Amino acid sequence: MSMNAITQPMTNTYNLIPLSDSLLFIRWNNTPTSKEALQFVTDLRAYLDTADTTVYTLADLSGGFIMDMGAIARLSSLSQHRNHGGGVTFGGDYRADMYVGLYERMAHPVDRHLWHPTLTEAMTDLERRFPGITENVDISQIREDAST
């Protein structure tokens, strides 16, 4: 999948924004309903299915996050997808950290210690875990996307 192909979900609850061929920015605009959370999992699976390379994720939880346990379980199953490389999250509050922790317990071991309070900490950890992944990523664009 080309990094210029931005997945347009059927809802305003989230956006999937490719930052490069191998890095996908997920912006949550609000906390999803159960139906929206399941649609997100479907959209992410479709993105991974069509990817030409391993995909890593950077998710902004400051606007919302999945709280539906069924959707979290389905999302964790994507950690086994052949094109899933791992990822990190940032933002939100203690509840975001708690729900990310539930995901971590069900997911592949590559997805551990995912939540960070700030974008800078998330980017630093992403680069530490997956060297070169943040190369040529304009952090000011992520900040702009995260604040809109």
mmCIF file of C-alpha atoms in Angstrom:
data_model
loop_
_atom_site.group_PDB
_atom_site.id
_atom_site.type_symbol
_atom_site.label_atom_id
_atom_site.label_comp_id
_atom_site.label_asym_id
_atom_site.label_seq_id
_atom_site.Cartn_x
_atom_site.Cartn_y
_atom_site.Cartn_z
ATOM 1 C CA MET A 1 0.000 0.000 0.000
ATOM 2 C CA SER A 2 1.336 3.420 -0.900
ATOM 3 C CA MET A 3 1.974 5.827 1.949
ATOM 4 C CA ASN A 4 -0.124 8.345 0.019
ATOM 5 C CA ALA A 5 -3.173 6.119 0.341
ATOM 6 C CA ILE A 6 -4.889 7.363 3.474
ATOM 7 C CA THR A 7 -7.522 5.035 4.812
ATOM 8 C CA GLN A 8 -10.774 6.922 5.239
ATOM 9 C CA PRO A 9 -12.818 5.262 7.960
ATOM 10 C CA MET A 10 -16.588 5.393 7.901
ATOM 11 C CA THR A 11 -16.496 7.436 11.117
ATOM 12 C CA ASN A 12 -14.809 10.565 12.476
ATOM 13 C CA THR A 13 -13.778 8.643 15.576
ATOM 14 C CA TYR A 14 -10.300 7.779 14.241
ATOM 15 C CA ASN A 15 -7.926 8.407 11.358
ATOM 16 C CA LEU A 16 -5.295 6.092 9.875
ATOM 17 C CA ILE A 17 -2.520 8.292 8.478
ATOM 18 C CA PRO A 18 0.535 6.713 6.817
ATOM 19 C CA LEU A 19 3.696 8.635 7.787
ATOM 20 C CA SER A 20 5.835 6.364 5.606
ATOM 21 C CA ASP A 21 5.443 2.967 3.934
ATOM 22 C CA SER A 22 6.201 1.303 7.265
ATOM 23 C CA LEU A 23 4.825 3.734 9.883
ATOM 24 C CA LEU A 24 1.105 4.291 10.432
ATOM 25 C CA PHE A 25 -0.151 7.109 12.667
ATOM 26 C CA ILE A 26 -3.479 6.340 14.357
ATOM 27 C CA ARG A 27 -5.300 9.366 15.702
ATOM 28 C CA TRP A 28 -8.259 8.809 17.998
ATOM 29 C CA ASN A 29 -10.645 11.772 17.934
ATOM 30 C CA ASN A 30 -13.042 10.319 20.522
ATOM 31 C CA THR A 31 -13.640 7.127 22.417
ATOM 32 C CA PRO A 32 -15.327 4.716 20.013
ATOM 33 C CA THR A 33 -18.594 2.905 20.485
ATOM 34 C CA SER A 34 -18.343 -0.879 20.394
ATOM 35 C CA LYS A 35 -19.396 -0.836 16.737
ATOM 36 C CA GLU A 36 -16.795 1.826 15.849
ATOM 37 C CA ALA A 37 -14.086 -0.075 17.734
ATOM 38 C CA LEU A 38 -14.834 -3.235 15.756
ATOM 39 C CA GLN A 39 -14.826 -1.202 12.528
ATOM 40 C CA PHE A 40 -11.383 0.131 13.487
ATOM 41 C CA VAL A 41 -10.085 -3.425 13.874
ATOM 42 C CA THR A 42 -11.545 -4.284 10.458
ATOM 43 C CA ASP A 43 -9.956 -1.191 8.879
ATOM 44 C CA LEU A 44 -6.574 -1.868 10.479
ATOM 45 C CA ARG A 45 -6.682 -5.506 9.338
ATOM 46 C CA ALA A 46 -7.445 -4.348 5.783
ATOM 47 C CA TYR A 47 -4.523 -1.915 5.956
ATOM 48 C CA LEU A 48 -2.176 -4.673 7.151
ATOM 49 C CA ASP A 49 -3.518 -7.112 4.559
ATOM 50 C CA THR A 50 -2.654 -4.732 1.713
ATOM 51 C CA ALA A 51 0.683 -3.498 3.070
ATOM 52 C CA ASP A 52 3.787 -4.235 1.002
ATOM 53 C CA THR A 53 6.043 -4.160 4.066
ATOM 54 C CA THR A 54 6.008 -4.578 7.832
ATOM 55 C CA VAL A 55 3.876 -1.860 9.428
ATOM 56 C CA TYR A 56 4.633 -0.223 12.773
ATOM 57 C CA THR A 57 2.074 1.957 14.533
ATOM 58 C CA LEU A 58 2.123 5.181 16.513
ATOM 59 C CA ALA A 59 -1.242 5.847 18.167
ATOM 60 C CA ASP A 60 -2.424 9.087 19.784
ATOM 61 C CA LEU A 61 -4.862 8.203 22.575
ATOM 62 C CA SER A 62 -5.360 11.762 23.812
ATOM 63 C CA GLY A 63 -8.720 12.039 22.037
ATOM 64 C CA GLY A 64 -10.006 8.582 22.949
ATOM 65 C CA PHE A 65 -9.236 4.871 23.004
ATOM 66 C CA ILE A 66 -10.912 1.472 22.734
ATOM 67 C CA MET A 67 -12.604 0.303 25.927
ATOM 68 C CA ASP A 68 -14.690 -2.549 24.486
ATOM 69 C CA MET A 69 -13.105 -5.824 25.643
ATOM 70 C CA GLY A 70 -14.210 -7.782 22.565
ATOM 71 C CA ALA A 71 -12.630 -5.193 20.284
ATOM 72 C CA ILE A 72 -9.450 -5.163 22.402
ATOM 73 C CA ALA A 73 -9.245 -8.961 22.076
ATOM 74 C CA ARG A 74 -9.713 -8.750 18.292
ATOM 75 C CA LEU A 75 -7.172 -5.948 18.076
ATOM 76 C CA SER A 76 -4.657 -8.012 20.045
ATOM 77 C CA SER A 77 -5.047 -10.829 17.526
ATOM 78 C CA LEU A 78 -3.687 -8.441 14.869
ATOM 79 C CA SER A 79 -0.365 -8.468 16.726
ATOM 80 C CA GLN A 80 0.087 -11.893 15.106
ATOM 81 C CA HIS A 81 -0.513 -10.516 11.594
ATOM 82 C CA ARG A 82 2.354 -11.163 9.164
ATOM 83 C CA ASN A 83 2.681 -7.412 8.431
ATOM 84 C CA HIS A 84 2.417 -6.170 12.023
ATOM 85 C CA GLY A 85 5.767 -5.067 13.390
ATOM 86 C CA GLY A 86 4.745 -3.518 16.701
ATOM 87 C CA GLY A 87 4.076 -0.016 17.863
ATOM 88 C CA VAL A 88 3.639 2.493 20.653
ATOM 89 C CA THR A 89 0.896 4.729 22.017
ATOM 90 C CA PHE A 90 0.900 8.098 23.721
ATOM 91 C CA GLY A 91 -1.492 10.481 25.404
ATOM 92 C CA GLY A 92 -4.656 9.949 27.305
ATOM 93 C CA ASP A 93 -4.817 9.387 31.034
ATOM 94 C CA TYR A 94 -4.450 6.540 33.504
ATOM 95 C CA ARG A 95 -7.449 4.812 31.897
ATOM 96 C CA ALA A 96 -5.702 4.763 28.520
ATOM 97 C CA ASP A 97 -2.684 3.134 30.175
ATOM 98 C CA MET A 98 -4.981 0.588 31.835
ATOM 99 C CA TYR A 99 -6.724 -0.406 28.583
ATOM 100 C CA VAL A 100 -3.400 -0.549 26.723
ATOM 101 C CA GLY A 101 -2.243 -2.880 29.513
ATOM 102 C CA LEU A 102 -5.207 -5.175 28.846
ATOM 103 C CA TYR A 103 -4.245 -5.251 25.158
ATOM 104 C CA GLU A 104 -0.606 -6.009 26.040
ATOM 105 C CA ARG A 105 -1.589 -9.049 28.107
ATOM 106 C CA MET A 106 -3.408 -10.553 25.106
ATOM 107 C CA ALA A 107 -1.016 -9.473 22.339
ATOM 108 C CA HIS A 108 2.186 -10.867 20.858
ATOM 109 C CA PRO A 109 5.272 -10.149 23.036
ATOM 110 C CA VAL A 110 6.492 -7.505 20.538
ATOM 111 C CA ASP A 111 3.659 -5.329 21.876
ATOM 112 C CA ARG A 112 4.769 -4.704 25.452
ATOM 113 C CA HIS A 113 5.300 -1.424 27.318
ATOM 114 C CA LEU A 114 3.411 0.472 24.646
ATOM 115 C CA TRP A 115 1.933 3.460 26.481
ATOM 116 C CA HIS A 116 3.830 6.724 26.952
ATOM 117 C CA PRO A 117 2.545 9.995 28.370
ATOM 118 C CA THR A 118 4.002 12.145 25.557
ATOM 119 C CA LEU A 119 4.651 12.001 21.827
ATOM 120 C CA THR A 120 8.369 12.646 22.379
ATOM 121 C CA GLU A 121 8.675 9.646 24.726
ATOM 122 C CA ALA A 122 6.698 7.458 22.310
ATOM 123 C CA MET A 123 8.889 8.469 19.348
ATOM 124 C CA THR A 124 12.062 7.849 21.363
ATOM 125 C CA ASP A 125 10.867 4.369 22.361
ATOM 126 C CA LEU A 126 9.707 3.580 18.824
ATOM 127 C CA GLU A 127 13.146 4.455 17.447
ATOM 128 C CA ARG A 128 14.912 2.514 20.230
ATOM 129 C CA ARG A 129 12.839 -0.603 19.539
ATOM 130 C CA PHE A 130 12.796 -0.319 15.748
ATOM 131 C CA PRO A 131 15.923 1.590 14.640
ATOM 132 C CA GLY A 132 15.398 3.811 11.611
ATOM 133 C CA ILE A 133 11.585 3.711 11.767
ATOM 134 C CA THR A 134 11.279 7.424 12.604
ATOM 135 C CA GLU A 135 13.835 8.495 10.011
ATOM 136 C CA ASN A 136 12.367 11.180 7.750
ATOM 137 C CA VAL A 137 9.241 11.501 9.931
ATOM 138 C CA ASP A 138 8.337 15.137 10.544
ATOM 139 C CA ILE A 139 7.386 15.235 14.233
ATOM 140 C CA SER A 140 5.851 18.702 13.788
ATOM 141 C CA GLN A 141 3.328 17.163 11.367
ATOM 142 C CA ILE A 142 2.421 14.536 13.969
ATOM 143 C CA ARG A 143 2.019 17.255 16.600
ATOM 144 C CA GLU A 144 -0.196 19.193 14.202
ATOM 145 C CA ASP A 145 -2.258 16.099 13.403
ATOM 146 C CA ALA A 146 -2.453 15.179 17.091
ATOM 147 C CA SER A 147 -3.706 18.633 18.060
ATOM 148 C CA THR A 148 -6.430 18.921 15.417
#
